[in-house]
Short mmCIF file of C-alpha atoms in Angstrom, two decimals:
data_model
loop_
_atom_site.label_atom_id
_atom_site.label_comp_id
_atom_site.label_asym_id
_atom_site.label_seq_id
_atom_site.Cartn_x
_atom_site.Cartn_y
_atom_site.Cartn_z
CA UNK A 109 3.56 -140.72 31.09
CA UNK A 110 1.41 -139.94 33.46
CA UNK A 111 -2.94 -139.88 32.72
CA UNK A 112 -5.11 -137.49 34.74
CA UNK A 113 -8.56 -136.90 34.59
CA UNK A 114 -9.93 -141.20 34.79
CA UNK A 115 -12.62 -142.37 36.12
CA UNK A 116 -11.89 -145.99 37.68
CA UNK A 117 -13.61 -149.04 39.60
CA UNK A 118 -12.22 -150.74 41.93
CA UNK A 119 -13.75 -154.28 43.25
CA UNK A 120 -12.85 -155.62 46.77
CA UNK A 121 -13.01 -158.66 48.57
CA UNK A 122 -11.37 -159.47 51.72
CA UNK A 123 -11.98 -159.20 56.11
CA UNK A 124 -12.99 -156.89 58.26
CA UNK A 125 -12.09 -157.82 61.81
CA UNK A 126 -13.74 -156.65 64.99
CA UNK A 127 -12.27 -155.76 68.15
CA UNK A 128 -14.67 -157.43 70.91
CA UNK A 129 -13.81 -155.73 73.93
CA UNK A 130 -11.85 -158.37 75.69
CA UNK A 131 -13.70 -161.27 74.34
CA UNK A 132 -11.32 -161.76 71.31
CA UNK A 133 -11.56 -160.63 67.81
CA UNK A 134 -14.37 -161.46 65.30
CA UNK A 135 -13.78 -162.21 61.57
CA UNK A 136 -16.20 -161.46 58.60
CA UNK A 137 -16.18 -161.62 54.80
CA UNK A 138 -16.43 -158.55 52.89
CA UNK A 139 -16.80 -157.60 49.29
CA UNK A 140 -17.68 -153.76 47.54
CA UNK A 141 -16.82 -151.46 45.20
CA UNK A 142 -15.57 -147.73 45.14
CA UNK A 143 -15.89 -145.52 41.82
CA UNK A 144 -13.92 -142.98 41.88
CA UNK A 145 -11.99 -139.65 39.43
CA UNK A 146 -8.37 -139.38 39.61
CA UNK A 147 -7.98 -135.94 39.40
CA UNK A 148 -4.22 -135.77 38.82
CA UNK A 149 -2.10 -138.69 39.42
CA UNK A 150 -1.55 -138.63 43.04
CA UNK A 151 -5.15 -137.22 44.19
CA UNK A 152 -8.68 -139.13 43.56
CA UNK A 153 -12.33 -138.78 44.97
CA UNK A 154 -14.27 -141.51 45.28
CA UNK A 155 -17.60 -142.94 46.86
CA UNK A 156 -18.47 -146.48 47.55
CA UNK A 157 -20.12 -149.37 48.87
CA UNK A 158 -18.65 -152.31 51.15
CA UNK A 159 -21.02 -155.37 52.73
CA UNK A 160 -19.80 -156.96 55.11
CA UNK A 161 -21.52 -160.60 54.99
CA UNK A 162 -21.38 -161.55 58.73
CA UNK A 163 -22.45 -158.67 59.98
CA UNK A 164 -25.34 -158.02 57.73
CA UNK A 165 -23.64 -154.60 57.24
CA UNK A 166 -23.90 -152.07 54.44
CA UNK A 167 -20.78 -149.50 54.29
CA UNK A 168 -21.52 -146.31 52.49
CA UNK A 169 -18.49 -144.23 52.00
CA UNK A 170 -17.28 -140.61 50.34
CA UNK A 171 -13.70 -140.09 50.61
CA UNK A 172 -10.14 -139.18 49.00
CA UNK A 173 -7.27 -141.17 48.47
CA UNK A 174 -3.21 -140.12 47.75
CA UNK A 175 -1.17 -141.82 45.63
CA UNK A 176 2.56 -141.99 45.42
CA UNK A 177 3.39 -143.83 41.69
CA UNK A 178 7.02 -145.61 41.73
CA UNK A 179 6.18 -147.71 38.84
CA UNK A 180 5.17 -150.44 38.90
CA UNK A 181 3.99 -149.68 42.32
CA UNK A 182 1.75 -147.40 43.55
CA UNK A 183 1.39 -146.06 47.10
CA UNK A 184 -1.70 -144.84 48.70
CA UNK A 185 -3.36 -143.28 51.84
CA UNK A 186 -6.95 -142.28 52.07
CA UNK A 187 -9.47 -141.04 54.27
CA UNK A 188 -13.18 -141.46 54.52
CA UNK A 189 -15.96 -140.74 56.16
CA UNK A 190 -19.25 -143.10 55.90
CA UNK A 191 -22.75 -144.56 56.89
CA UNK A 192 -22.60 -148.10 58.46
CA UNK A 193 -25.89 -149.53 57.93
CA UNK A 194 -26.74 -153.02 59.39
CA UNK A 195 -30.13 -154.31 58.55
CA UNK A 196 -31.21 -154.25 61.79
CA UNK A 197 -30.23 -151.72 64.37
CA UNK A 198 -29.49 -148.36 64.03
CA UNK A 199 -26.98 -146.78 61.68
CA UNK A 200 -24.27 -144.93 62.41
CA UNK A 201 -21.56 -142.09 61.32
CA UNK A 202 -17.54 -143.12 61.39
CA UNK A 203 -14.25 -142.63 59.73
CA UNK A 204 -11.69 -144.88 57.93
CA UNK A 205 -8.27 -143.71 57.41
CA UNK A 206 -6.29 -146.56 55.12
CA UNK A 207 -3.39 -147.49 53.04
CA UNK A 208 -2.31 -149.62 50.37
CA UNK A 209 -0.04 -151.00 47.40
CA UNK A 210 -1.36 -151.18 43.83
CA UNK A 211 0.93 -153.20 41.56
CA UNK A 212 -0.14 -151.52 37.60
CA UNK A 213 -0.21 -155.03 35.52
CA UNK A 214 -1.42 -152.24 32.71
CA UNK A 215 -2.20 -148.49 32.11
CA UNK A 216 -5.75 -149.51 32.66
CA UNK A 217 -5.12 -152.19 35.22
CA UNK A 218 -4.16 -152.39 38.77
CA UNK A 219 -4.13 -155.14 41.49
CA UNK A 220 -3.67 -154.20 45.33
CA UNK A 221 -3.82 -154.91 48.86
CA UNK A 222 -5.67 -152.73 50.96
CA UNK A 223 -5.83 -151.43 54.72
CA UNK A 224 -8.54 -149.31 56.77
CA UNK A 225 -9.20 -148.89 60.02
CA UNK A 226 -12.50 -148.11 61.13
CA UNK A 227 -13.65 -145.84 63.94
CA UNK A 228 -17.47 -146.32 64.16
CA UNK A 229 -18.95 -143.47 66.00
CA UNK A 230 -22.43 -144.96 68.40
CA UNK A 231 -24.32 -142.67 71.20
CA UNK A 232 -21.50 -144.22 74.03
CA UNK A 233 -18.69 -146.03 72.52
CA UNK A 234 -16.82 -146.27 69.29
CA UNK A 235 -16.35 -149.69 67.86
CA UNK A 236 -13.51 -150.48 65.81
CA UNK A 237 -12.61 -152.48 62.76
CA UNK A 238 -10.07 -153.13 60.99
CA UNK A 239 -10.63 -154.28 56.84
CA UNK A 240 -7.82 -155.91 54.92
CA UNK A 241 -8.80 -156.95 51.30
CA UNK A 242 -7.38 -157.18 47.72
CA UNK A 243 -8.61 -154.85 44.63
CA UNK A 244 -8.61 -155.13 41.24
CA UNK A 245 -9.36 -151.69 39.77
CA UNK A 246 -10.18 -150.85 36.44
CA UNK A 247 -9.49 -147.29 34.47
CA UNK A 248 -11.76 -145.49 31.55
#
């Protein structure tokens, strides 16, 4: 049976790596958290906030996320768009398409792996990421 109409929470932990231009890649450790309404079972909206810890970034994000359910799996693709904030420098504009698996341990539970590449718009180059974390998200 299928529930529309949730609000959920979703906390994440994980690694966002950086691309360094020919110099290798750079790892950090990130954790957040995204609140979000499912507004039917395969479309959501949801906002939220990522730090990554070596970085000294903030991630502010608005976006939507698709969901395929084949129970007890559940299939998703999202897209946002955010502020990426570091505490010192300037801040700047970029998008993060992603995917990911959700395995439903309960109707109000989920646990899943996670995927989003980030394009990180600056005045005269973009600066990729990429983020790979787990989830545990919660439903009211």
């Amino acid at each position: 049976m299928s529930q529309v109409g949730r609000l959920y929470l979703n906390t994440s932990f994980g690694s966002g790596f950086f691309d360094l231009q020919g110099a290798g890649h750079k790892t950090g450790f990130l954790y957040g958290f995204d609140l979000g309404y499912e507004i039917e079972e395969w479309l959501g909206i949801q906002g939220g906030y990522t730090y990554l810890y070596d970085r000294n970034m903030s991630i502010f994000s608005l976006g939507s996320s698709f969901a395929y359910p084949w129970h007890p799996f559940v299939y998703s693709l999202s897209v946002h768009a955010g502020v990426y904030a570091p505490e010192v420098g300037p801040k700047h504009f970029g998008l993060a398409p992603g995917a990911g698996i959700d395995i439903a341990v309960h109707d109000r539970i989920r646990i899943g792996l996670n995927y989003k590449r980030d394009f990180i718009f600056s005045d005269n180059r973009t600066t990729d990421m990429n983020r790979v974390y787990a989830g545990l998200k919660f439903y009211f």
